[in-house]
XYZ file of C-alpha atoms in Angstrom:
512
model
C 61.458 116.857 102.495
C 59.995 116.258 105.943
C 61.940 116.831 109.137
C 61.805 113.143 109.999
C 63.412 112.233 106.728
C 66.077 114.890 107.132
C 67.244 113.535 110.433
C 67.345 109.873 109.343
C 70.985 108.717 109.260
C 72.318 108.305 105.749
C 74.185 105.141 106.673
C 72.563 102.950 109.275
C 74.820 101.996 112.203
C 76.434 98.587 111.971
C 79.367 96.834 113.516
C 81.329 97.075 110.261
C 81.052 100.867 110.252
C 82.250 101.493 113.792
C 85.697 101.308 115.286
C 86.160 98.167 117.405
C 86.144 98.546 121.186
C 89.826 98.450 122.077
C 88.983 97.053 125.522
C 87.844 93.757 124.024
C 91.086 92.680 122.401
C 94.753 93.566 122.857
C 97.316 91.436 121.022
C 100.484 90.673 122.967
C 102.675 90.608 119.853
C 102.107 94.327 119.269
C 102.966 95.113 122.889
C 106.184 93.128 122.419
C 106.894 95.135 119.258
C 106.577 98.355 121.222
C 109.066 97.136 123.813
C 111.359 96.025 120.981
C 111.410 99.604 119.704
C 112.217 100.756 123.217
C 115.118 98.315 123.592
C 116.663 99.480 120.295
C 117.758 102.508 122.309
C 119.059 100.189 125.039
C 122.638 101.513 125.017
C 121.422 104.661 126.715
C 119.502 102.561 129.258
C 122.565 100.383 129.836
C 125.034 103.218 130.343
C 122.808 105.476 132.439
C 122.882 103.342 135.650
C 126.663 102.895 135.337
C 127.192 106.632 135.004
C 124.900 107.273 137.982
C 126.745 104.730 140.178
C 130.165 106.144 139.239
C 128.987 109.706 139.876
C 127.534 108.704 143.253
C 130.761 106.973 144.252
C 132.938 109.889 143.189
C 130.749 112.308 145.145
C 131.810 110.536 148.373
C 135.532 110.967 147.677
C 137.526 113.580 149.537
C 140.514 115.413 148.124
C 142.803 113.046 149.991
C 140.976 110.014 148.547
C 141.478 111.300 145.010
C 145.165 111.986 145.748
C 145.657 108.463 147.104
C 143.853 106.987 144.074
C 146.147 108.886 141.738
C 149.232 107.711 143.591
C 148.009 104.147 143.321
C 147.179 104.333 139.599
C 150.358 106.057 138.437
C 152.343 103.030 139.604
C 149.919 100.602 137.946
C 150.131 101.349 134.235
C 148.138 98.274 133.150
C 145.119 99.249 135.279
C 145.203 102.801 133.944
C 145.326 101.597 130.333
C 142.524 99.066 130.836
C 140.235 101.530 132.615
C 140.901 104.253 130.070
C 140.310 101.861 127.172
C 137.032 100.674 128.684
C 135.776 104.217 129.263
C 136.753 105.322 125.754
C 135.091 102.239 124.263
C 131.824 102.720 126.179
C 131.542 106.410 125.394
C 132.445 105.858 121.734
C 129.855 103.095 121.500
C 127.258 105.353 123.088
C 127.875 108.266 120.746
C 127.965 105.997 117.674
C 124.683 104.251 118.521
C 122.843 107.291 119.829
C 120.318 108.480 117.223
C 120.783 112.000 115.946
C 118.117 114.412 117.170
C 115.629 115.470 114.496
C 114.281 118.983 114.911
C 111.255 120.536 113.256
C 112.527 124.030 112.530
C 109.144 125.282 111.267
C 106.292 124.416 108.933
C 103.835 126.250 106.676
C 100.326 125.448 105.433
C 98.990 126.709 102.118
C 95.925 128.935 102.211
C 94.315 129.320 98.755
C 92.952 132.581 97.405
C 89.420 133.621 98.355
C 88.362 133.036 94.743
C 88.878 129.293 95.352
C 86.340 129.192 98.206
C 83.473 126.787 97.659
C 80.396 126.923 99.858
C 78.231 123.850 100.096
C 75.579 125.603 97.993
C 78.101 126.396 95.262
C 79.299 122.781 95.383
C 75.770 121.532 94.701
C 75.092 124.122 91.980
C 78.327 123.409 90.081
C 77.821 119.655 90.404
C 74.321 120.042 88.947
C 75.598 122.148 86.048
C 78.093 119.494 84.958
C 75.201 117.270 83.876
C 77.212 114.224 84.961
C 75.167 113.295 88.041
C 71.717 111.778 88.312
C 69.129 113.178 90.726
C 69.789 110.246 93.045
C 73.510 111.032 93.089
C 72.847 114.727 93.703
C 70.606 113.896 96.658
C 73.220 111.496 98.010
C 75.908 114.190 97.866
C 73.572 116.658 99.554
C 72.982 114.277 102.458
C 76.703 113.595 102.821
C 77.527 117.309 102.892
C 74.813 118.057 105.438
C 76.371 115.524 107.818
C 80.030 115.926 106.852
C 81.166 118.565 109.348
C 82.485 120.761 106.501
C 81.805 124.495 106.647
C 81.224 127.163 104.024
C 84.837 128.222 103.366
C 86.648 125.170 102.028
C 88.619 125.424 98.783
C 88.518 123.743 95.384
C 90.808 124.308 92.368
C 89.735 126.509 89.474
C 89.457 123.580 87.048
C 86.761 121.948 89.213
C 84.840 125.124 90.048
C 84.574 126.441 86.508
C 81.607 125.635 84.253
C 82.159 123.365 82.450
C 84.948 121.733 84.499
C 88.364 121.462 82.874
C 90.203 118.483 84.419
C 93.375 118.319 82.325
C 97.087 117.774 82.971
C 97.920 121.477 82.584
C 95.350 122.479 85.213
C 96.520 119.712 87.544
C 100.090 120.977 87.296
C 98.819 124.503 87.914
C 97.119 123.368 91.121
C 100.195 121.423 92.263
C 102.481 124.397 91.669
C 100.173 126.770 93.527
C 99.979 124.482 96.577
C 103.614 123.355 96.730
C 105.274 126.647 95.898
C 102.843 128.617 98.064
C 103.681 126.521 101.138
C 107.432 126.349 100.432
C 107.728 130.107 99.793
C 106.155 130.814 103.145
C 108.361 128.231 104.880
C 111.597 129.612 103.413
C 110.551 133.108 104.454
C 109.863 131.959 108.029
C 113.112 130.004 108.426
C 115.486 132.137 106.297
C 116.969 128.905 104.917
C 118.444 129.137 101.434
C 117.200 126.567 98.882
C 120.800 125.476 98.196
C 121.145 124.448 101.863
C 118.443 121.760 101.556
C 119.993 118.306 101.240
C 116.898 116.076 101.335
C 113.558 116.579 99.559
C 110.492 114.363 100.010
C 107.189 115.104 98.272
C 104.089 112.977 98.832
C 100.918 113.119 96.745
C 98.792 110.017 96.467
C 96.805 110.388 93.253
C 98.758 112.782 90.999
C 102.103 111.489 89.771
C 103.214 113.346 86.621
C 106.482 113.041 84.724
C 108.751 114.846 85.561
C 107.749 114.161 89.156
C 106.461 116.671 91.696
C 109.822 116.557 93.490
C 111.530 117.396 90.194
C 109.156 120.351 89.788
C 110.288 121.668 93.180
C 113.967 121.163 92.312
C 113.524 122.999 89.023
C 111.564 125.898 90.509
C 113.939 126.560 93.419
C 117.130 125.491 91.615
C 118.067 123.066 94.368
C 121.558 121.607 94.388
C 122.525 118.759 92.084
C 123.355 116.189 94.762
C 120.066 116.562 96.642
C 118.437 113.319 97.812
C 114.924 113.585 96.347
C 111.984 111.212 96.794
C 108.474 111.250 95.363
C 105.902 109.133 97.239
C 102.684 108.228 95.429
C 99.663 106.022 96.057
C 100.126 105.943 99.844
C 96.954 107.769 100.873
C 96.299 110.266 103.632
C 98.933 108.805 105.968
C 101.778 109.501 103.533
C 102.705 112.719 105.318
C 103.906 110.779 108.368
C 105.578 108.205 106.116
C 107.528 111.126 104.639
C 108.473 112.306 108.132
C 109.641 108.791 109.039
C 111.689 108.546 105.828
C 113.248 111.955 106.495
C 114.106 110.869 110.053
C 115.987 107.797 108.813
C 117.841 109.794 106.153
C 118.854 112.425 108.706
C 120.366 109.676 110.865
C 123.004 108.944 108.203
C 123.519 112.377 106.616
C 124.948 114.776 109.221
C 124.383 118.553 109.174
C 121.459 118.345 106.756
C 118.118 119.998 106.169
C 115.168 117.897 104.969
C 112.197 119.506 103.227
C 108.954 117.499 103.367
C 105.994 118.569 101.195
C 102.590 116.925 101.763
C 99.629 117.523 99.467
C 96.884 116.007 97.340
C 95.672 117.008 93.892
C 91.959 117.448 93.218
C 91.882 118.497 89.541
C 92.430 115.132 87.833
C 90.758 113.113 90.565
C 87.269 114.601 90.621
C 84.737 111.836 90.066
C 82.074 112.442 87.392
C 80.136 109.199 87.809
C 77.256 107.951 89.931
C 78.773 105.212 92.089
C 77.964 106.241 95.666
C 81.113 104.708 97.130
C 83.158 106.993 94.848
C 81.077 110.147 95.352
C 82.170 110.376 98.998
C 85.611 111.667 98.027
C 84.035 114.571 96.067
C 82.148 115.624 99.189
C 85.055 115.446 101.642
C 88.358 116.192 99.911
C 89.469 119.779 99.443
C 92.503 121.767 98.271
C 95.475 122.160 100.621
C 99.093 121.320 101.346
C 101.943 121.823 103.804
C 105.736 122.155 103.814
C 107.895 121.075 106.777
C 111.592 121.796 107.395
C 113.503 119.229 109.470
C 117.106 119.482 110.656
C 119.673 117.326 112.451
C 121.987 120.250 113.180
C 122.413 120.694 116.916
C 122.909 124.399 116.294
C 119.251 124.552 115.155
C 117.971 123.460 118.574
C 117.560 127.023 119.807
C 115.296 128.140 116.955
C 113.366 124.928 116.271
C 109.784 124.453 117.410
C 109.698 120.703 118.046
C 111.854 117.630 118.351
C 110.721 114.367 116.795
C 110.502 111.768 119.567
C 108.941 108.697 117.936
C 107.435 107.466 114.683
C 105.427 104.231 114.580
C 104.161 102.809 111.286
C 101.514 100.104 110.933
C 100.613 98.409 107.646
C 97.739 95.954 107.210
C 98.306 95.433 103.483
C 98.815 91.685 103.864
C 95.101 91.325 104.681
C 92.930 91.345 101.544
C 90.030 93.201 103.185
C 92.357 95.909 104.478
C 94.188 96.150 101.164
C 91.021 96.741 99.126
C 89.028 99.032 101.432
C 90.263 102.203 99.641
C 90.801 101.614 95.928
C 91.202 103.802 92.852
C 89.344 102.069 90.057
C 86.858 102.429 87.211
C 83.120 102.249 87.818
C 80.703 100.309 85.623
C 80.747 103.114 83.007
C 84.532 103.418 82.857
C 84.844 106.587 84.959
C 87.775 106.565 87.400
C 87.257 107.315 91.091
C 88.331 106.303 94.582
C 86.022 103.699 96.085
C 85.591 103.580 99.877
C 84.529 100.195 101.257
C 81.787 99.796 103.861
C 84.412 98.025 105.994
C 86.604 101.145 106.160
C 85.786 101.998 109.785
C 86.445 98.466 111.026
C 89.713 98.277 109.093
C 90.809 101.687 110.395
C 89.993 100.616 113.945
C 92.047 97.437 113.684
C 95.034 99.351 112.284
C 94.699 101.985 115.005
C 94.561 99.337 117.729
C 97.783 97.790 116.441
C 99.463 101.177 116.207
C 98.591 102.459 119.676
C 99.405 99.114 121.308
C 102.873 99.362 119.766
C 103.218 103.047 120.662
C 102.122 102.610 124.291
C 105.405 101.253 125.750
C 107.303 104.138 124.145
C 105.253 107.015 125.555
C 103.150 105.993 128.553
C 104.158 106.751 132.155
C 105.574 103.765 134.056
C 102.491 103.572 136.304
C 100.225 103.121 133.283
C 102.555 100.545 131.748
C 102.675 98.473 134.927
C 98.874 98.379 135.216
C 98.534 97.552 131.539
C 101.236 94.856 131.610
C 99.958 93.246 134.823
C 96.404 92.821 133.525
C 97.695 91.601 130.158
C 99.931 88.948 131.774
C 97.117 87.847 134.084
C 94.747 87.423 131.139
C 97.170 85.828 128.666
C 99.237 83.547 130.901
C 97.199 82.897 134.039
C 93.845 82.817 132.217
C 92.345 85.221 134.736
C 89.013 86.769 133.793
C 90.264 90.320 133.502
C 89.455 93.050 131.050
C 92.646 94.441 129.515
C 93.591 97.745 131.102
C 93.453 100.402 128.398
C 95.950 103.150 129.291
C 94.922 106.792 129.391
C 96.832 108.389 126.525
C 95.929 111.829 127.862
C 98.657 111.170 130.452
C 101.192 110.795 127.629
C 100.137 113.683 125.388
C 98.883 117.226 125.851
C 97.738 117.649 122.238
C 96.159 115.342 119.652
C 96.258 115.887 115.880
C 93.982 113.248 114.361
C 93.650 113.178 110.585
C 90.491 115.069 109.636
C 89.256 112.354 107.287
C 85.582 112.756 108.113
C 83.195 113.384 110.939
C 82.392 109.715 111.575
C 86.064 108.813 112.108
C 86.597 111.710 114.524
C 83.469 110.792 116.496
C 84.567 107.185 116.902
C 88.127 108.080 117.877
C 86.903 110.580 120.443
C 84.764 107.863 121.990
C 87.350 105.057 121.934
C 90.276 107.115 123.215
C 88.067 108.957 125.728
C 89.155 112.374 124.497
C 87.483 115.642 125.417
C 86.022 118.262 123.079
C 89.135 120.374 123.778
C 91.435 117.599 122.542
C 89.329 117.069 119.403
C 88.922 120.774 118.627
C 91.936 121.146 116.244
C 90.754 118.192 114.141
C 87.094 119.230 114.041
C 87.875 122.865 113.245
C 90.293 121.846 110.495
C 87.636 119.619 108.925
C 85.105 122.470 109.192
C 87.370 125.220 107.823
C 89.533 123.397 105.246
C 87.870 120.009 104.703
C 89.873 116.815 104.262
C 93.178 118.036 102.820
C 94.588 114.500 102.901
C 98.114 114.085 104.306
C 98.503 117.797 105.074
C 95.529 118.000 107.464
C 97.726 117.158 110.486
C 99.716 120.349 109.943
C 96.608 122.550 109.716
C 95.611 121.022 113.058
C 98.975 121.742 114.685
C 98.830 125.268 113.250
C 95.412 125.679 114.917
C 96.856 124.746 118.318
C 99.694 127.212 117.788
C 97.313 129.996 116.753
C 95.302 129.380 119.935
C 98.463 129.739 122.034
C 98.152 126.212 123.416
C 101.672 124.926 122.708
C 103.922 125.270 125.770
C 107.525 124.200 126.163
C 107.721 120.485 126.942
C 104.242 119.699 125.589
C 103.906 116.437 123.673
C 101.799 116.183 120.517
C 100.515 112.969 118.947
C 99.875 113.062 115.207
C 97.983 110.072 113.846
C 96.825 109.418 110.278
C 95.179 106.688 108.224
C 95.773 105.806 104.597
C 94.989 103.370 101.829
C 96.810 100.081 101.810
C 95.709 100.035 104.728
C 98.031 102.043 106.987
C 97.948 103.794 110.346
C 100.971 105.931 111.266
C 101.915 107.965 114.328
C 104.446 110.694 115.093
C 105.224 112.109 118.534
C 106.671 115.614 118.883
C 107.984 117.472 121.919
C 107.743 121.270 121.960
C 111.156 122.887 122.464
C 109.696 126.294 123.263
C 106.436 128.015 124.013
C 104.818 129.183 120.778
C 103.776 132.832 120.848
C 100.804 133.189 118.449
C 101.471 136.922 118.065
C 104.674 136.047 116.192
C 103.175 133.281 114.048
C 102.166 133.326 110.403
C 99.780 130.517 109.588
C 96.433 130.135 107.783
C 94.430 130.572 111.009
C 95.878 133.797 112.335
C 93.585 136.299 110.616
C 90.436 134.476 111.764
C 91.384 132.450 114.847
C 89.166 134.593 117.090
C 86.138 133.131 115.270
C 86.974 129.609 116.460
C 85.905 127.237 117.832
C 82.450 127.200 116.272
C 79.587 124.856 116.964
C 79.344 122.236 114.232
C 75.886 120.623 114.295
C 75.541 116.964 113.408
C 73.128 117.967 110.672
C 73.134 121.276 108.788
C 70.697 121.941 105.936
C 72.206 123.390 102.750
C 70.343 126.650 102.168
């Protein structure tokens, strides 16, 4: 193949395959939604000024003033009772409406055995040996891999790598057990939490939903207690990890002194596509083996040993729109083979969902100066019909670290451009895609683990996790670091090779 042909883009640029320019359209209703979320915590905002005024007034009192006040009140029983009742009522109302803090005690990412490594050359050789793909399909997969941003050390399950492949229920369960139990074992070792102490269990896996469920498999393996609140989320795509975090947050608000275990993974074995529909072959090229386990707590006594505190979760669903709903679909191709089809409108749909999500998130996280500039230009444009471009806030002022779902190189490129992020901000996502591939909902945790291994997480730092998923969904989580992470004391999948990163990932890399 000639050099000119090699460098020709596989998919020609078009407006439907790029994220929309956020500066062209900002919908007021999503800004209002963000402020609605802010006002839901209004009791704290209401009481704070009162407490400040009372404290300021009391600071001006002398000892004699306090003595005179006491003499006055002890002869006025009604005033004392009314004031005491009001204070008790306000403080009780505050403590009852104040959300419980949710702490991330620790998390663990699964790192498969070296025997599961699959170089791009091995991927092509094994795909050829299956005899399922035409020459056109093989060439298509080659071009995707050469532009994918994936490296030579990603992992695939044994059932897919073997010749001939053996995609059966037993092998799928074997993969699920290896990923889930591998991550959970490491997490329990790091936190010293006993399985019986876990009160909430949430497992998310989009495409593999056996009976008994994956959550039941975890309960059986670790002999978790009988009254555990267990949930198994399926069919929710790569953003399901943050949906699980959001669900755990709400459960921890009503179940005091509890631990919540969240397990995020995807299963490759039964979802490898053996057909020749190009829209379904993309998932073979990008998705790889991986998973993560996260331990959350609402116990205030866990503050001292936890890594992060959950600050916000914002969920956006575009499922009511038919184009958004059908842009990622598991279905049969013309020959009856099942695969996941990715629509050509995926980038546009993802961009619209992202725009909604960040417009809602903005009022919750941005500095007041950014909010005032944003709100002023928005009001001038919407209400006074002034010819102004909406002011797009700088989210780098709100966050020190960004964990963007490593779904593919094209998505990361577009997000870097639209959010005006630097190479340093994008490094965890790009290196995760290069080293582990698209591990679906768990990729965000490999990215956070990368930042920890690099020694970048300092006390007070804010991290924005953002993920996309079928349906179509865009979800965000904001974390605040409770302590500086010392990489010398960490155990995560990057530690034994972190000195090799970052690496240069060319836009095009020939498979040797």
